[in-house]
XYZ file of C-alpha atoms in Angstrom:
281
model
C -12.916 14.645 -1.311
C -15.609 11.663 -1.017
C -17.425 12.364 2.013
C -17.036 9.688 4.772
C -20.560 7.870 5.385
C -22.439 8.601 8.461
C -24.943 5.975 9.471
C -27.535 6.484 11.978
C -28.165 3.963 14.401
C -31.694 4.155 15.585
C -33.158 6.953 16.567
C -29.854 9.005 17.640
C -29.111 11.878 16.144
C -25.911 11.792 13.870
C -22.439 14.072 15.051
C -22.862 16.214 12.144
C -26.871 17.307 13.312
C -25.519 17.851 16.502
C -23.004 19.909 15.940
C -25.042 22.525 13.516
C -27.409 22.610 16.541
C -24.783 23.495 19.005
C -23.156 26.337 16.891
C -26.834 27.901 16.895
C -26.799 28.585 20.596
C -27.856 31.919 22.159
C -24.389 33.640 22.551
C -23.713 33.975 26.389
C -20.441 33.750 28.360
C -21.127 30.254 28.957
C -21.990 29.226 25.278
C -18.605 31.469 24.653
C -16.479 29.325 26.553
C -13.986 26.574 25.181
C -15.211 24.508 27.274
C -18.936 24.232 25.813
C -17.458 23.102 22.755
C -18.601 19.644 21.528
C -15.451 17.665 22.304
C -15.260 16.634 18.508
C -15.958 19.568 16.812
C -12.839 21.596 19.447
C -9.713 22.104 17.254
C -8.260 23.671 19.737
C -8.796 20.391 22.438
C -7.957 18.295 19.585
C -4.431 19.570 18.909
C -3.506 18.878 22.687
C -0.671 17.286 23.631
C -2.489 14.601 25.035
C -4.426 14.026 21.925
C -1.879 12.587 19.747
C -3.039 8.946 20.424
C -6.593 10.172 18.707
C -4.804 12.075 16.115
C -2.711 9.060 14.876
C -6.347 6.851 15.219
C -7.983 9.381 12.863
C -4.984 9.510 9.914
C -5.241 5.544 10.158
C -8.777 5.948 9.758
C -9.399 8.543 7.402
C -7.432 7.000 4.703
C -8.203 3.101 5.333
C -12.427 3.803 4.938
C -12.043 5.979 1.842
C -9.915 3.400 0.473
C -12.627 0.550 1.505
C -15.334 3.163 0.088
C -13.691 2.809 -3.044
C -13.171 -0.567 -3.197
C -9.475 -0.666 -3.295
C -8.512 -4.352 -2.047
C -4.661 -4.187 -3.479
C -2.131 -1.196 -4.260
C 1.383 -1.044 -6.144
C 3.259 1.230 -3.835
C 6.390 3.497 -5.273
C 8.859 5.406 -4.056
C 11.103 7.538 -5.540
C 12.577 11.247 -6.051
C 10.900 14.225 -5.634
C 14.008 15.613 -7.641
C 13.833 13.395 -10.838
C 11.852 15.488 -13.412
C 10.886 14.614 -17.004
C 13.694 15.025 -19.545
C 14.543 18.913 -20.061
C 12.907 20.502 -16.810
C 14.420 23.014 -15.546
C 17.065 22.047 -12.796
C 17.785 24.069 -9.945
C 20.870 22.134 -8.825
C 23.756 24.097 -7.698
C 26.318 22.784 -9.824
C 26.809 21.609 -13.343
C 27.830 17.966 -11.971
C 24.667 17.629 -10.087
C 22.641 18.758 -12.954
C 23.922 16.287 -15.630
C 23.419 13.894 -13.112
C 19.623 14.753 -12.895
C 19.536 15.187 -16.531
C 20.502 11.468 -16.765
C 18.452 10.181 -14.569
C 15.289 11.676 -16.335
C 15.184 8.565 -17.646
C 13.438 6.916 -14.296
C 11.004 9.347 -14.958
C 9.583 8.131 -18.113
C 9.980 4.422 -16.968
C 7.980 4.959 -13.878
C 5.179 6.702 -15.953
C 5.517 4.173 -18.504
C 5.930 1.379 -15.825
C 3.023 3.053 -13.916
C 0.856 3.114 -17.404
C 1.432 -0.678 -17.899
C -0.155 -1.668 -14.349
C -3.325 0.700 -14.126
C -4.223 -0.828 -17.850
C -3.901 -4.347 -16.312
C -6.010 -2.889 -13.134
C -8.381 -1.680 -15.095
C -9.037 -4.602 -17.618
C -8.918 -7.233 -15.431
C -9.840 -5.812 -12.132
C -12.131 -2.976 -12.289
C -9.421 -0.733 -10.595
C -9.972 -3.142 -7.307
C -6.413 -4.738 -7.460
C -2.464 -3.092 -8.109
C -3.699 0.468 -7.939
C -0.910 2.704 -8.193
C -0.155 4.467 -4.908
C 2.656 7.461 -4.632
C 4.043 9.486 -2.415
C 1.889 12.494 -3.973
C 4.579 15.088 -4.700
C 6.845 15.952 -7.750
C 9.246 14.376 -9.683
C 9.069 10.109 -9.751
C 6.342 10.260 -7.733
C 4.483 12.518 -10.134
C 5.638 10.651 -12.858
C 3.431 7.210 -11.785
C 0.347 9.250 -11.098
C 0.946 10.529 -14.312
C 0.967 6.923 -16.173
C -2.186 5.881 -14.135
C -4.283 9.503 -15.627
C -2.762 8.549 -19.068
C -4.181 4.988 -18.307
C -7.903 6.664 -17.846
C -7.177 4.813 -14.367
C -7.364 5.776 -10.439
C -4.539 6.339 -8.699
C -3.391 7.198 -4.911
C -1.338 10.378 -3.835
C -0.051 10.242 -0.061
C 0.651 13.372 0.769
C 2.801 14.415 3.565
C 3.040 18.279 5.578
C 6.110 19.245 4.532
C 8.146 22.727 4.678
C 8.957 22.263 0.575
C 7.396 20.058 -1.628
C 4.019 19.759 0.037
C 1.682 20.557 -3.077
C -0.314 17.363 -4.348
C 0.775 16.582 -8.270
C -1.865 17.184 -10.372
C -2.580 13.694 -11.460
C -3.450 12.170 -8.203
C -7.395 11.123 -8.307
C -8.788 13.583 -6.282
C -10.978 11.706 -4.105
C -7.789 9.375 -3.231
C -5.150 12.210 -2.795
C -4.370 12.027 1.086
C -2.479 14.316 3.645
C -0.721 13.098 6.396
C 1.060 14.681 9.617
C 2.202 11.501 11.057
C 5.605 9.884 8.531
C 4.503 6.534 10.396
C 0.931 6.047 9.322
C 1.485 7.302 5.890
C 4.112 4.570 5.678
C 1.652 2.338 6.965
C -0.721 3.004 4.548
C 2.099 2.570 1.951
C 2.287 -1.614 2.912
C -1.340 -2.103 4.369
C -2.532 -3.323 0.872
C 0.835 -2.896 -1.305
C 1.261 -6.266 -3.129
C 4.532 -5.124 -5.046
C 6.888 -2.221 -3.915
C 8.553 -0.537 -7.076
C 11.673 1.449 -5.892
C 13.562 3.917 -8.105
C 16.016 6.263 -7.384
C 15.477 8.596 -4.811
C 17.523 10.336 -1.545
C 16.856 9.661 2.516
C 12.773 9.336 1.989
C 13.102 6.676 -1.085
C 15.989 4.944 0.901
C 13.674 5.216 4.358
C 10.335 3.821 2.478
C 12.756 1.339 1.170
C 14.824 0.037 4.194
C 11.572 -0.087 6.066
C 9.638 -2.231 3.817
C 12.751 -4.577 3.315
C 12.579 -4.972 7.414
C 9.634 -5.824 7.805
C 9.532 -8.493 4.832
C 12.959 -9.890 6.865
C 11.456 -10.012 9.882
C 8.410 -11.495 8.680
C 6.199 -8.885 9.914
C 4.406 -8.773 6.384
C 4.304 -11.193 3.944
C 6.882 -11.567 1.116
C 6.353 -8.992 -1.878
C 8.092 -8.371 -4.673
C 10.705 -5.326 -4.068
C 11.968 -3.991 -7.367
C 14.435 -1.531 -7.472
C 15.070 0.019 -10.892
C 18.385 0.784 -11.860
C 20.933 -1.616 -10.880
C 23.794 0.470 -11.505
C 21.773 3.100 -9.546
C 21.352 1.240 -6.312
C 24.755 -1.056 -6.209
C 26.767 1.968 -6.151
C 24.455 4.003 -3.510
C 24.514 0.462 -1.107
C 26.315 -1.720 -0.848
C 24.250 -4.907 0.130
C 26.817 -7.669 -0.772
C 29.492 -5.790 1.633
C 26.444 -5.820 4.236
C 26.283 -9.211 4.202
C 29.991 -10.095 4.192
C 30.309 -8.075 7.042
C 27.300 -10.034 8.629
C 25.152 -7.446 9.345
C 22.524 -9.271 7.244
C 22.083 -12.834 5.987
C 22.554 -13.858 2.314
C 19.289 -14.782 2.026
C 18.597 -10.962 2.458
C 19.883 -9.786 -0.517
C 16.975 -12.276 -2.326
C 14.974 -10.187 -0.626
C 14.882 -8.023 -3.911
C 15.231 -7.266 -7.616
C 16.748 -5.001 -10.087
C 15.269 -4.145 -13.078
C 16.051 -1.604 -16.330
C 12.594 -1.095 -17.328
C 8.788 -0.942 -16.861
C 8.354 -3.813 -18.809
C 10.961 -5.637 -16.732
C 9.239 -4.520 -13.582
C 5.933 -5.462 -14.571
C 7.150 -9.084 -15.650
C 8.308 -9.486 -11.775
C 4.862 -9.047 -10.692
C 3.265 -10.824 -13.141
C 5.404 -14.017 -12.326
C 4.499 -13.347 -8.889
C 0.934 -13.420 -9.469
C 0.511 -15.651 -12.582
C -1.246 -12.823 -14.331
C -2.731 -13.825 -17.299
C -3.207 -10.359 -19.706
């Protein structure tokens, strides 16, 4: 990983000096004790309770200078299965029904690598890899699949990682310097929308649906702008939810369900955003 910058103001002495010089103390019961610690260099004083509001500070941190220090002013963010694997993977699915079912929907996989291809050329032609970098969830499956397309693209891409108890290993095809791990679901989701202009949804269980349900509230409520939400697979996502029965039931305006698009294919989901944009390739 890219090492965050340290800049020395003046003549102080930077965190980093300091904290070399502290560990080479004479060794006494006072130099012993937790509490002689340097406050910033105490794991054990960080992971308090009481901590958490520092702990949340430093995940939104972390991620939002590396991202500046690589000059990453717009992202593409997808969601999507961790379950969906490239045509003839091996499928651990309990019964037969569930795997034809994931055998079927291989077919997201290859459109979000090939949909995921299509936009890290564009990035990297016309924007130096500054604008629409791809940004996953950093696991298996869909989310593999688009840092897959941006590699096969020669282009960066942006893995967010999240501590889980299965499914925690990075994909291989995340940029290293811009593969992420996150404790906190909330700032990783954060990060997700802070420079996402276009949210490509495919199908996926209750994190896809979260990722998705949250971005669509806060684009109702206004609380960021209007992007482009494309959900691929119509027949996918109309039997999963039914939006037109939540707005019948007036749960959510009909204007909501404009809040979003379907689309078959890459190249249909690419054509949203370029329409969008008014990019010229």
């Amino acid at each position: 990983m890219a090492k965050i910058k340290r800049i020395r103001k003046g003549a102080f002495r930077t965190s980093e000096e300091d904290a070399l010089v502290s560990k080479r103390a004479p060794s006494t019961p006072q130099t012993r004790s937790p509490t002689y610690r340097l406050a910033f260099d105490d794991q054990d004083f960080l992971f308090r309770e009481e901590l958490r509001p520092v702990r949340l500070q430093l995940e939104l941190l972390k991620a939002e200078m590396l991202m500046q220090e690589h000059n990453i002013n717009s992202t593409i963010a997808v969601f999507g299965s961790a379950r969906i694997h490239e045509a003839g993977s091996q499928s651990h699915a309990k019964t037969k029904t569930v795997q034809e079912n994931l055998q079927k929907n291989s077919k997201y996989y290859e459109e979000a690598r090939k949909f995921s291809y299509i936009v890290s050329q564009v990035s990297k032609k016309l924007y130096d890899e500054k604008e629409y970098v791809i940004v996953s969830g950093g696991g298996p499956g869909i989310m593999e699949a688009v840092n897959r397309g941006a590699k096969e693209a020669k282009a960066k891409s942006v893995g967010l990682n999240i501590v889980l108890p299965k499914e925690e290993a990075p994909n291989k095809y995340i940029t290293p310097e811009l593969c992420f791990h996150f404790h906190y679901f909330a700032i990783r989701k954060m990060h997700f929308l802070m420079r996402a202009k276009a949210i490509a949804c495919f199908p996926g269980g209750f994190g896809t649906l979260d990722e998705l349900f949250e971005s669509l509230t806060l684009i109702q409520t206004k609380r960021v702008e209007r992007i482009p939400v494309i959900l691929f697979g119509k027949e996918f996502w109309t039997r999963i939810v039914d939006f037109k029965a939540l707005a019948q039931e007036g749960t959510i305006s009909p204007e909501d369900v404009k809040l979003f698009s379907f689309a078959e294919t890459a190249e249909e989901g690419w054509e949203i955003i370029q329409k969008k944009y008014k990019i010229e390739t």
